[in-house]
């Protein structure tokens, strides 16, 4: 067979061209990226995907703008690499911004590339991961870049609840750019090298006179501990991408599928120890993680938003190899009360699990909603209602364990039978009542105590009477609001039995366009 020289020349040219494109903004800028402690866009892609599986889409796309000399900086790819590949064998779509090309800024064609890959992810029912590293709207392109953002936000919304969407902030993410991650399901950030804000330190200084740094305004710690925007903050690019891969392992590809089941594993710590783990004194705190580690498959708990609203703990885990969403009051923080932030945090997670067929395991030890003007002024009515709403509308298997306290509105809110829980079991020491004994006695028997010879002794007697009658699981169990009172050490087995028997749960809900969750 004769070698066709022209064909070979063409192939060689193509190879050279592709090699040039992979250099993005050039060696100097790639080096500057590395010096900041960041990987380059291709290093990130290669680190993330299974070796040799990434298929690039749109490598030759260029912008078509010549404002302010932009025609002199036309780089193929236009500052974002898009494509798809496999992560531990699973199909995942990606748009990864390249800061070395015009600061990763988003112009018309850059926006269209991202929109196209989102369309492909949606059509083919696979998760989309966005790596953000960008100076925001490409200033020279004006409306072109605004249009690019708008089209992305529109698709983020269409894809919400259909395919999982994960945003990874690996550099700047400023201005309107923050709203794509803002709509997406999970936001991972990288410590020290990433930040997110709608207006930067300079604008803030001009408008309000405040002095802030990028980090104190929108760094990883701020978004993990204060704003609740970040789901996870990693130490560097590699560990953050590793975390995203772990997260993906709990998620189904889309809302019509279920997460891959793995072999069942015994818990890290013995479930027998649960009999003694939770203190019988209702005023004594304990870390909820001790319960989780004795219930779920060893090493499977992936906590989300761990630094935010720590009075409620959320995360994915596996029980009998099945991915579940865990929502638990954490009595170590604010006695496990529900407040504005905890309600938001739990409600969004419940909705994610419901949208993606992930059963919910709710662990209850809640003294109530946090009282005070701060909470009332900040809208605890509106925010608490979100959690009620989210649990009520969820149709995935809903399994609830009442461990100790379950008082008032918070009892109802934490996935009670009244909100459609499929299983509610309680431990023998649970107190299910409108409020705790002290508060109840002060309201109901105020007069009687005031008239008693020894007020303190009478109050104690009445508290005991109240505790014996109401603050236990018997009454709720006799009315069928609790399916069973169980020994704490049996909890894992009971939850797994219910999980297995609810795996094909079907629930028809009334026809409607959509509900109106109190936002
Ligand atoms: C065009 C941009 C750009 C932008 C950066 N560059 N941001 N080009 N549009 N938005 C270019 C720079 O000119 C520079 O080009 C290169 O990218 C690298 O930028 P540097 O400034 O040298 O990098 P660094 O010192 O690391 O600073 C990064 C930065 C800074 C903090 C992000 O570049 C910056 O403040 N950029 C502007 C941020 C901004 O205001 N964006 C608009 C937000 S408003 P050369 O050729 O020198 O390498 C917005 C509205 C969206 O996004 C609304 C949507 C709804």
Coordinates of C-alpha atoms and ligand atoms in Angstrom, one line a residue:
X1 CA 0.0 0.0 0.0
X2 CA 1.3 3.4 -1.0
X3 CA 1.6 6.1 1.7
X4 CA -0.5 9.1 0.7
X5 CA 1.9 12.0 1.5
X6 CA -0.8 14.7 1.4
X7 CA -3.0 12.8 3.9
X8 CA 0.0 12.5 6.3
X9 CA 0.9 16.1 6.0
X10 CA -2.7 17.0 6.8
X11 CA -2.7 14.8 9.8
X12 CA 0.6 16.2 11.0
X13 CA -0.7 19.8 10.7
X14 CA -3.8 18.8 12.6
X15 CA -1.7 17.4 15.4
X16 CA 0.4 20.5 15.5
X17 CA -2.7 22.7 15.6
X18 CA -4.2 20.7 18.4
X19 CA -0.9 20.8 20.4
X20 CA -1.0 24.6 20.0
X21 CA -4.6 24.8 21.2
X22 CA -3.7 22.8 24.3
X23 CA -1.2 25.5 25.2
X24 CA -4.1 27.9 25.8
X25 CA -2.7 31.4 26.6
X26 CA 0.9 30.2 26.2
X27 CA 3.7 28.8 28.3
X28 CA 4.3 32.0 30.4
X29 CA 0.7 32.1 31.5
X30 CA 0.5 28.4 32.2
X31 CA 3.6 28.8 34.4
X32 CA 2.0 31.7 36.2
X33 CA -1.0 29.5 36.9
X34 CA 1.2 26.8 38.4
X35 CA 3.0 29.4 40.5
X36 CA -0.3 30.3 42.1
X37 CA -0.5 26.7 43.3
X38 CA -3.1 25.8 40.6
X39 CA -3.2 23.1 38.0
X40 CA -3.7 24.1 34.4
X41 CA -7.0 23.4 32.8
X42 CA -5.7 20.3 31.0
X43 CA -3.9 19.0 34.1
X44 CA -7.3 19.3 35.9
X45 CA -9.1 17.4 33.1
X46 CA -6.5 14.7 33.0
X47 CA -6.5 14.3 36.8
X48 CA -10.3 14.1 36.9
X49 CA -11.3 11.7 34.2
X50 CA -10.4 8.0 33.8
X51 CA -7.2 7.9 31.7
X52 CA -7.8 8.3 28.0
X53 CA -11.6 8.7 28.3
X54 CA -12.0 12.5 27.8
X55 CA -13.5 13.5 24.4
X56 CA -13.2 17.2 23.7
X57 CA -16.0 19.0 22.0
X58 CA -15.5 22.4 20.3
X59 CA -11.8 22.8 20.5
X60 CA -11.7 25.1 17.5
X61 CA -14.4 27.5 18.6
X62 CA -13.2 31.2 18.6
X63 CA -14.8 34.4 19.5
X64 CA -16.0 36.7 16.7
X65 CA -15.6 40.1 18.4
X66 CA -13.1 42.8 17.5
X67 CA -14.0 45.5 20.1
X68 CA -11.0 47.0 21.9
X69 CA -8.5 45.0 19.9
X70 CA -10.0 41.7 20.9
X71 CA -9.4 40.4 17.3
X72 CA -5.7 40.3 18.2
X73 CA -6.3 37.9 21.0
X74 CA -8.3 35.2 19.3
X75 CA -7.4 31.8 20.8
X76 CA -9.1 28.6 19.7
X77 CA -11.3 27.2 22.4
X78 CA -12.1 30.7 23.6
X79 CA -11.0 30.1 27.2
X80 CA -13.0 27.0 28.1
X81 CA -12.5 23.3 27.4
X82 CA -15.7 21.3 27.1
X83 CA -16.3 17.6 26.6
X84 CA -17.2 14.4 28.2
X85 CA -15.5 11.4 29.7
X86 CA -15.7 8.7 32.4
X87 CA -15.2 9.0 36.1
X88 CA -14.8 5.6 37.7
X89 CA -16.6 4.3 34.6
X90 CA -19.5 6.8 34.8
X91 CA -20.3 9.3 32.0
X92 CA -19.7 12.9 33.1
X93 CA -19.9 16.1 31.1
X94 CA -17.5 19.0 31.8
X95 CA -16.9 22.7 31.0
X96 CA -13.5 23.8 32.4
X97 CA -12.4 27.4 32.2
X98 CA -8.9 28.3 31.2
X99 CA -7.6 31.3 33.1
X100 CA -4.6 31.6 30.7
X101 CA -6.9 32.7 27.9
X102 CA -8.2 36.2 28.5
X103 CA -8.4 35.4 32.2
X104 CA -11.0 32.7 31.5
X105 CA -13.4 35.5 30.9
X106 CA -16.8 34.5 29.4
X107 CA -17.8 36.0 26.1
X108 CA -20.5 35.0 23.6
X109 CA -18.8 31.9 22.1
X110 CA -17.4 30.8 25.5
X111 CA -20.9 30.9 26.8
X112 CA -22.3 29.0 23.8
X113 CA -19.8 26.3 24.3
X114 CA -20.8 25.8 27.9
X115 CA -24.4 25.9 27.0
X116 CA -23.9 23.3 24.3
X117 CA -22.2 20.8 26.7
X118 CA -25.0 21.4 29.2
X119 CA -27.5 20.5 26.5
X120 CA -25.6 17.4 25.7
X121 CA -25.5 16.4 29.4
X122 CA -29.2 17.0 29.7
X123 CA -30.1 15.1 26.5
X124 CA -27.9 12.1 27.5
X125 CA -28.9 12.2 31.2
X126 CA -25.5 12.5 32.8
X127 CA -24.0 14.8 35.5
X128 CA -22.3 18.0 34.5
X129 CA -19.2 19.3 36.3
X130 CA -18.1 22.9 35.8
X131 CA -14.6 24.0 36.7
X132 CA -14.7 27.8 37.3
X133 CA -11.5 29.8 36.9
X134 CA -12.5 33.1 35.4
X135 CA -12.4 36.9 35.6
X136 CA -16.1 36.9 34.8
X137 CA -17.9 38.6 32.0
X138 CA -15.5 39.4 29.1
X139 CA -15.7 43.2 29.3
X140 CA -14.9 43.8 25.6
X141 CA -17.9 41.7 24.5
X142 CA -20.6 43.6 26.4
X143 CA -24.0 42.1 25.7
X144 CA -22.4 39.0 24.1
X145 CA -21.0 37.9 27.4
X146 CA -24.2 38.8 29.3
X147 CA -26.1 36.6 26.8
X148 CA -23.6 33.8 27.4
X149 CA -24.3 33.9 31.2
X150 CA -28.0 34.1 30.7
X151 CA -28.1 31.0 28.5
X152 CA -26.1 29.1 31.1
X153 CA -28.4 30.1 34.0
X154 CA -31.4 29.1 31.9
X155 CA -29.9 25.7 31.4
X156 CA -28.8 25.3 35.0
X157 CA -32.5 25.8 35.9
X158 CA -33.8 23.4 33.2
X159 CA -31.3 20.8 34.3
X160 CA -32.1 21.2 38.0
X161 CA -33.6 18.0 39.3
X162 CA -32.9 16.2 36.0
X163 CA -29.1 15.7 36.1
X164 CA -26.8 16.3 39.1
X165 CA -24.8 19.6 38.6
X166 CA -21.5 20.2 40.4
X167 CA -19.6 23.4 40.4
X168 CA -15.9 23.5 41.4
X169 CA -14.4 26.9 42.1
X170 CA -10.7 26.8 41.3
X171 CA -9.8 30.5 40.9
X172 CA -11.8 33.7 40.7
X173 CA -15.6 33.5 40.3
X174 CA -16.9 37.1 40.4
X175 CA -19.9 39.1 39.5
X176 CA -22.9 37.4 37.8
X177 CA -20.7 34.4 37.2
X178 CA -21.5 33.2 40.8
X179 CA -25.1 32.5 39.9
X180 CA -24.4 29.4 37.8
X181 CA -22.7 27.7 40.9
X182 CA -25.5 29.3 42.9
X183 CA -28.2 27.3 41.1
X184 CA -26.1 24.1 40.8
X185 CA -26.5 21.3 43.4
X186 CA -23.1 21.3 44.9
X187 CA -20.3 23.9 45.1
X188 CA -16.7 22.8 45.9
X189 CA -14.0 25.4 46.5
X190 CA -10.2 25.3 46.8
X191 CA -8.7 26.8 49.9
X192 CA -6.6 30.0 49.3
X193 CA -6.9 29.9 45.5
X194 CA -10.6 30.4 45.0
X195 CA -13.1 33.1 45.8
X196 CA -16.6 34.0 45.0
X197 CA -18.4 37.3 45.3
X198 CA -20.9 39.4 43.4
X199 CA -18.8 42.6 43.8
X200 CA -15.1 42.7 44.6
X201 CA -13.2 44.5 47.3
X202 CA -12.6 47.6 45.1
X203 CA -16.3 48.2 44.4
X204 CA -17.2 47.6 48.0
X205 CA -14.6 50.1 49.1
X206 CA -16.0 52.7 46.7
X207 CA -19.7 52.1 47.6
X208 CA -19.6 51.3 51.3
X209 CA -16.1 52.3 52.4
X210 CA -15.5 48.8 53.8
X211 CA -12.0 47.4 53.6
X212 CA -12.0 43.7 52.8
X213 CA -9.6 41.3 51.1
X214 CA -10.7 38.8 48.4
X215 CA -10.3 36.0 51.0
X216 CA -12.2 37.6 53.8
X217 CA -15.0 38.6 51.4
X218 CA -15.4 35.4 49.4
X219 CA -12.8 32.8 50.2
X220 CA -13.5 29.1 51.0
X221 CA -13.8 29.6 54.8
X222 CA -16.3 32.4 54.4
X223 CA -18.5 30.3 52.1
X224 CA -18.2 27.2 54.2
X225 CA -18.8 28.8 57.6
X226 CA -20.8 31.9 57.0
X227 CA -22.7 32.0 53.7
X228 CA -23.4 28.3 53.3
X229 CA -22.6 28.6 49.6
X230 CA -19.8 26.0 49.7
X231 CA -20.6 22.3 50.1
X232 CA -16.9 21.4 50.5
X233 CA -13.5 23.2 50.7
X234 CA -10.5 21.2 49.6
X235 CA -6.8 22.0 50.4
X236 CA -5.7 22.1 46.7
X237 CA -6.9 21.3 43.2
X238 CA -6.2 17.6 43.4
X239 CA -7.9 16.9 46.8
X240 CA -10.9 19.0 45.7
X241 CA -11.3 17.0 42.5
X242 CA -10.9 13.7 44.5
X243 CA -13.8 14.8 46.6
X244 CA -16.0 15.5 43.6
X245 CA -15.2 12.0 42.3
X246 CA -16.3 10.5 45.7
X247 CA -19.5 12.7 45.6
X248 CA -20.3 11.4 42.1
X249 CA -20.2 7.8 43.4
X250 CA -23.3 8.5 45.6
X251 CA -25.3 10.0 42.7
X252 CA -27.4 8.5 40.0
X253 CA -26.7 9.7 36.5
X254 CA -30.1 11.4 36.2
X255 CA -33.6 11.5 37.8
X256 CA -34.7 8.4 36.1
X257 CA -32.0 6.2 37.5
X258 CA -30.7 5.2 40.9
X259 CA -27.2 5.4 42.4
X260 CA -25.0 2.3 41.9
X261 CA -25.3 -0.1 44.8
X262 CA -22.0 -1.3 46.4
X263 CA -21.4 -4.4 48.5
X264 CA -22.7 -4.0 52.1
X265 CA -20.2 -3.3 54.8
X266 CA -20.6 -3.5 58.6
X267 CA -20.4 -0.1 60.4
X268 CA -17.1 1.2 61.5
X269 CA -18.2 1.0 65.2
X270 CA -20.5 -1.6 66.8
X271 CA -24.3 -0.8 66.6
X272 CA -24.5 -2.6 70.0
X273 CA -22.8 0.5 71.5
X274 CA -25.7 2.6 70.6
X275 CA -27.5 1.4 73.7
X276 CA -25.1 3.6 75.8
X277 CA -24.0 6.2 73.3
X278 CA -26.8 8.8 73.7
X279 CA -26.9 10.2 77.3
X280 CA -30.2 9.5 79.1
X281 CA -30.0 13.0 80.6
X282 CA -31.9 15.0 77.9
X283 CA -29.7 18.1 78.6
X284 CA -26.4 16.5 77.8
X285 CA -25.0 17.0 74.4
X286 CA -23.2 14.4 72.2
X287 CA -21.8 14.4 68.7
X288 CA -24.2 12.9 66.2
X289 CA -21.3 11.4 64.3
X290 CA -21.0 8.7 67.0
X291 CA -24.5 7.6 66.0
X292 CA -23.9 7.8 62.3
X293 CA -20.7 5.7 62.6
X294 CA -22.6 3.0 64.4
X295 CA -25.4 2.8 61.8
X296 CA -24.0 3.2 58.3
X297 CA -21.6 1.1 56.2
X298 CA -18.0 1.6 57.4
X299 CA -16.4 4.7 55.9
X300 CA -19.4 5.6 53.8
X301 CA -20.5 8.9 55.5
X302 CA -19.7 11.9 53.3
X303 CA -20.7 15.0 55.2
X304 CA -21.7 18.0 53.2
X305 CA -21.5 21.7 54.3
X306 CA -19.7 20.5 57.5
X307 CA -18.8 24.0 58.7
X308 CA -22.2 25.6 58.2
X309 CA -25.2 25.4 60.6
X310 CA -23.6 22.6 62.5
X311 CA -26.8 22.1 64.6
X312 CA -28.0 19.9 61.7
X313 CA -25.7 17.4 60.0
X314 CA -26.3 16.3 56.4
X315 CA -24.5 13.9 54.1
X316 CA -24.6 10.9 51.9
X317 CA -23.9 7.4 53.3
X318 CA -24.6 3.8 52.4
X319 CA -26.6 1.3 54.3
X320 CA -26.5 -2.3 53.0
X321 CA -24.6 -0.7 50.1
X322 CA -27.6 1.5 49.2
X323 CA -26.9 5.3 48.9
X324 CA -29.0 7.2 51.5
X325 CA -29.2 10.9 52.4
X326 CA -28.7 11.4 56.2
X327 CA -30.3 14.4 58.0
X328 CA -29.6 14.5 61.7
X329 CA -29.9 17.0 64.5
X330 CA -26.6 17.5 66.2
X331 CA -27.0 18.1 69.9
X332 CA -23.4 19.2 70.2
X333 CA -24.3 22.5 68.6
X334 CA -27.2 24.7 69.8
X335 CA -28.6 21.6 71.5
X336 CA -29.6 20.4 68.0
X337 CA -32.3 23.1 67.6
X338 CA -33.5 24.0 64.2
X339 CA -32.8 27.6 63.1
X340 CA -32.8 29.6 59.9
X341 CA -29.6 28.2 58.5
X342 CA -30.1 24.6 59.6
X343 CA -33.6 24.7 58.0
X344 CA -32.2 25.9 54.7
X345 CA -29.3 23.5 54.7
X346 CA -31.5 20.5 55.4
X347 CA -34.4 21.5 53.1
X348 CA -32.2 21.8 50.0
X349 CA -30.5 18.5 50.7
X350 CA -33.9 16.8 51.2
X351 CA -35.0 18.2 47.8
X352 CA -31.8 17.0 46.1
X353 CA -32.3 13.5 47.5
X354 CA -35.9 13.4 46.5
X355 CA -35.2 14.6 43.0
X356 CA -32.6 11.9 42.5
X357 CA -34.2 8.9 44.1
X358 CA -32.0 8.7 47.2
X359 CA -33.9 7.5 50.3
X360 CA -33.8 9.7 53.3
X361 CA -32.7 8.6 56.8
X362 CA -33.6 11.2 59.5
X363 CA -32.1 11.0 63.0
X364 CA -34.1 13.1 65.4
X365 CA -33.0 14.7 68.7
X366 CA -34.5 18.1 68.6
X367 CA -35.6 20.4 71.4
X368 CA -37.5 22.7 69.0
X369 CA -36.9 25.7 66.8
X370 CA -34.4 28.1 68.2
X371 CA -36.2 30.9 70.1
X372 CA -35.3 34.6 69.9
X373 CA -35.7 37.9 68.1
X374 CA -32.7 37.2 65.9
X375 CA -34.4 34.1 64.5
X376 CA -37.8 35.7 64.2
X377 CA -36.4 38.8 62.4
X378 CA -34.4 36.6 60.1
X379 CA -37.5 34.8 59.0
X380 CA -37.5 31.5 60.9
X381 CA -41.2 31.1 59.8
X382 CA -40.2 31.3 56.2
X383 CA -37.1 29.2 56.5
X384 CA -38.5 26.5 58.9
X385 CA -41.4 26.2 56.4
X386 CA -39.0 25.1 53.7
X387 CA -38.0 22.0 55.7
X388 CA -41.6 21.1 56.3
X389 CA -42.3 21.6 52.7
X390 CA -39.3 19.6 51.5
X391 CA -40.1 16.6 53.6
X392 CA -43.8 16.7 52.8
X393 CA -43.3 16.8 49.0
X394 CA -40.5 14.1 49.1
X395 CA -41.7 10.8 47.7
X396 CA -38.5 8.7 48.1
X397 CA -38.5 6.3 51.1
X398 CA -38.5 8.4 54.2
X399 CA -37.1 6.6 57.3
X400 CA -37.1 8.3 60.7
X401 CA -35.4 7.4 64.0
X402 CA -36.4 9.4 67.1
X403 CA -33.5 9.0 69.4
X404 CA -34.3 11.3 72.3
X405 CA -36.1 14.6 72.1
X406 CA -38.8 15.4 69.5
X407 CA -40.6 18.5 70.6
X408 CA -43.3 20.7 69.0
X409 CA -43.1 21.9 65.5
X410 CA -39.6 20.6 65.2
X411 CA -40.9 17.1 65.9
X412 CA -43.3 17.4 63.0
X413 CA -40.7 19.0 60.8
X414 CA -38.1 16.3 61.2
X415 CA -39.9 13.9 58.9
X416 CA -42.6 12.7 61.2
X417 CA -45.4 10.3 60.2
X418 CA -47.6 13.3 59.6
X419 CA -45.4 14.4 56.7
X420 CA -45.6 11.0 55.1
X421 CA -42.6 9.2 56.7
X422 CA -42.7 5.5 55.7
X423 CA -41.1 4.4 58.9
X424 CA -40.8 6.2 62.3
X425 CA -39.2 4.2 65.1
X426 CA -38.3 5.5 68.5
X427 CA -35.8 4.6 71.1
X428 CA -37.3 3.8 74.6
X429 CA -36.0 7.1 76.1
X430 CA -37.6 9.4 73.4
X431 CA -39.6 12.3 74.6
X432 CA -42.3 13.2 72.1
X433 CA -44.4 16.1 73.2
X434 CA -45.5 19.7 72.5
X435 CA -42.6 21.0 74.6
X436 CA -40.2 19.8 77.3
X437 CA -41.4 19.1 80.9
X438 CA -40.1 22.3 82.4
X439 CA -41.7 24.6 79.9
X440 CA -45.0 22.6 79.8
X441 CA -45.4 22.7 83.6
X442 CA -44.7 26.4 83.7
X443 CA -47.5 27.0 81.3
X444 CA -50.1 24.5 82.4
X445 CA -49.6 24.5 86.2
X446 CA -48.4 28.0 86.8
X447 CA -51.2 28.8 89.2
X448 CA -51.0 25.5 91.0
X449 CA -47.2 26.0 91.5
X450 CA -47.7 29.6 92.7
X451 CA -50.2 28.4 95.3
X452 CA -48.1 25.4 96.5
X453 CA -46.5 25.4 99.9
X454 CA -43.1 24.3 98.5
X455 CA -43.1 25.6 94.9
X456 CA -39.9 23.9 93.9
X457 CA -41.0 20.4 95.1
X458 CA -44.5 20.8 93.5
X459 CA -42.9 21.9 90.2
X460 CA -40.6 18.8 90.3
X461 CA -43.6 16.5 91.0
X462 CA -45.6 18.0 88.2
X463 CA -42.6 17.7 85.8
X464 CA -42.3 14.1 86.7
X465 CA -46.0 13.5 86.1
X466 CA -45.7 15.2 82.7
X467 CA -42.6 13.2 81.8
X468 CA -44.3 9.9 82.8
X469 CA -47.4 10.7 80.8
X470 CA -46.2 12.6 77.7
X471 CA -42.5 12.7 77.4
X472 CA -42.1 9.2 76.2
X473 CA -42.9 7.3 73.0
X474 CA -45.8 5.3 74.3
X475 CA -48.6 7.7 73.5
X476 CA -47.4 8.3 69.9
X477 CA -46.9 4.6 69.5
X478 CA -50.4 3.7 70.7
X479 CA -51.8 6.1 68.1
X480 CA -49.7 4.6 65.3
X481 CA -47.5 7.7 64.8
X482 CA -44.6 5.6 65.7
X483 CA -44.3 2.2 64.0
X484 CA -42.2 0.6 66.7
X485 CA -40.2 1.3 69.8
X486 CA -36.9 -0.4 69.3
X487 CA -33.7 -1.0 71.2
X488 CA -31.0 1.4 69.9
X489 CA -28.7 -1.5 68.9
X490 CA -31.4 -2.8 66.5
X491 CA -31.6 0.4 64.6
X492 CA -29.3 -0.5 61.7
X493 CA -31.1 -3.8 61.1
X494 CA -34.6 -2.2 61.2
X495 CA -33.6 0.6 58.9
X496 CA -32.1 -1.9 56.4
X497 CA -35.3 -4.0 56.6
X498 CA -37.4 -0.9 55.7
X499 CA -35.0 0.2 53.0
X500 CA -35.2 -3.2 51.3
X501 CA -39.0 -3.3 51.5
X502 CA -39.3 0.3 50.2
X503 CA -37.0 0.0 47.2
X504 CA -39.9 0.0 44.8
X505 CA -41.9 2.6 46.5
X506 CA -44.4 4.5 44.3
X507 CA -46.3 7.5 45.3
X508 CA -48.7 9.5 43.1
X509 CA -48.9 13.2 43.9
X510 CA -51.6 15.7 42.7
X511 CA -51.1 17.1 39.2
X512 CA -49.7 20.7 39.2
X513 CA -47.2 22.8 37.3
X514 CA -45.0 23.1 40.4
X515 CA -45.4 24.0 44.1
X516 CA -44.6 27.3 45.6
X517 CA -42.0 26.5 48.2
X518 CA -41.4 29.4 50.6
X519 CA -38.1 30.6 49.3
Ligands
LIG1 C1 -11.6 40.5 29.9 C2 -10.2 39.9 31.5 C3 -11.2 39.9 32.4 C4 -12.5 40.2 32.0 C5 -9.4 39.3 33.4 N1 -9.0 39.5 32.1 N2 -10.7 39.5 33.6 N3 -10.4 40.2 30.2 N4 -12.7 40.5 30.7 N5 -13.5 40.2 32.8 C6 -7.7 39.4 31.5 C7 -6.8 40.4 32.0 O1 -6.9 41.6 31.2 C8 -5.4 39.7 31.8 O2 -5.1 39.8 30.4 C9 -5.8 38.3 32.1 O3 -7.2 38.2 31.9 C10 -5.4 37.9 33.5 O4 -5.9 38.8 34.4 P1 -5.0 39.5 35.5 O5 -5.7 40.7 36.0 O6 -3.6 39.7 35.0 O7 -4.9 38.4 36.6 P2 -4.9 38.5 38.2 O8 -3.9 39.5 38.6 O9 -4.8 37.1 38.7 O10 -6.4 39.0 38.6 C11 -7.5 38.2 38.3 C12 -8.8 39.1 38.5 C13 -8.7 40.4 37.6 C14 -8.9 39.5 40.0 C15 -10.0 38.2 38.2 O11 -8.3 40.0 36.3 C16 -10.0 41.1 37.6 O12 -10.3 41.8 38.6 N6 -10.7 41.0 36.5 C17 -12.0 41.7 36.3 C18 -13.0 41.1 37.1 C19 -14.4 41.7 36.8 O13 -14.6 42.8 37.2 N7 -15.1 41.0 36.0 C20 -16.4 41.4 35.6 C21 -17.4 41.1 36.7 S1 -19.0 41.6 36.4 P3 -3.6 39.8 29.9 O14 -3.7 40.0 28.4 O15 -2.9 40.9 30.6 O16 -3.0 38.5 30.3 C22 -19.7 40.2 35.7 C23 -21.1 40.5 35.3 C24 -21.6 39.2 34.8 O17 -19.1 39.2 35.6 C25 -23.1 39.3 34.8 C26 -23.8 38.1 34.3 C27 -25.2 38.0 34.7

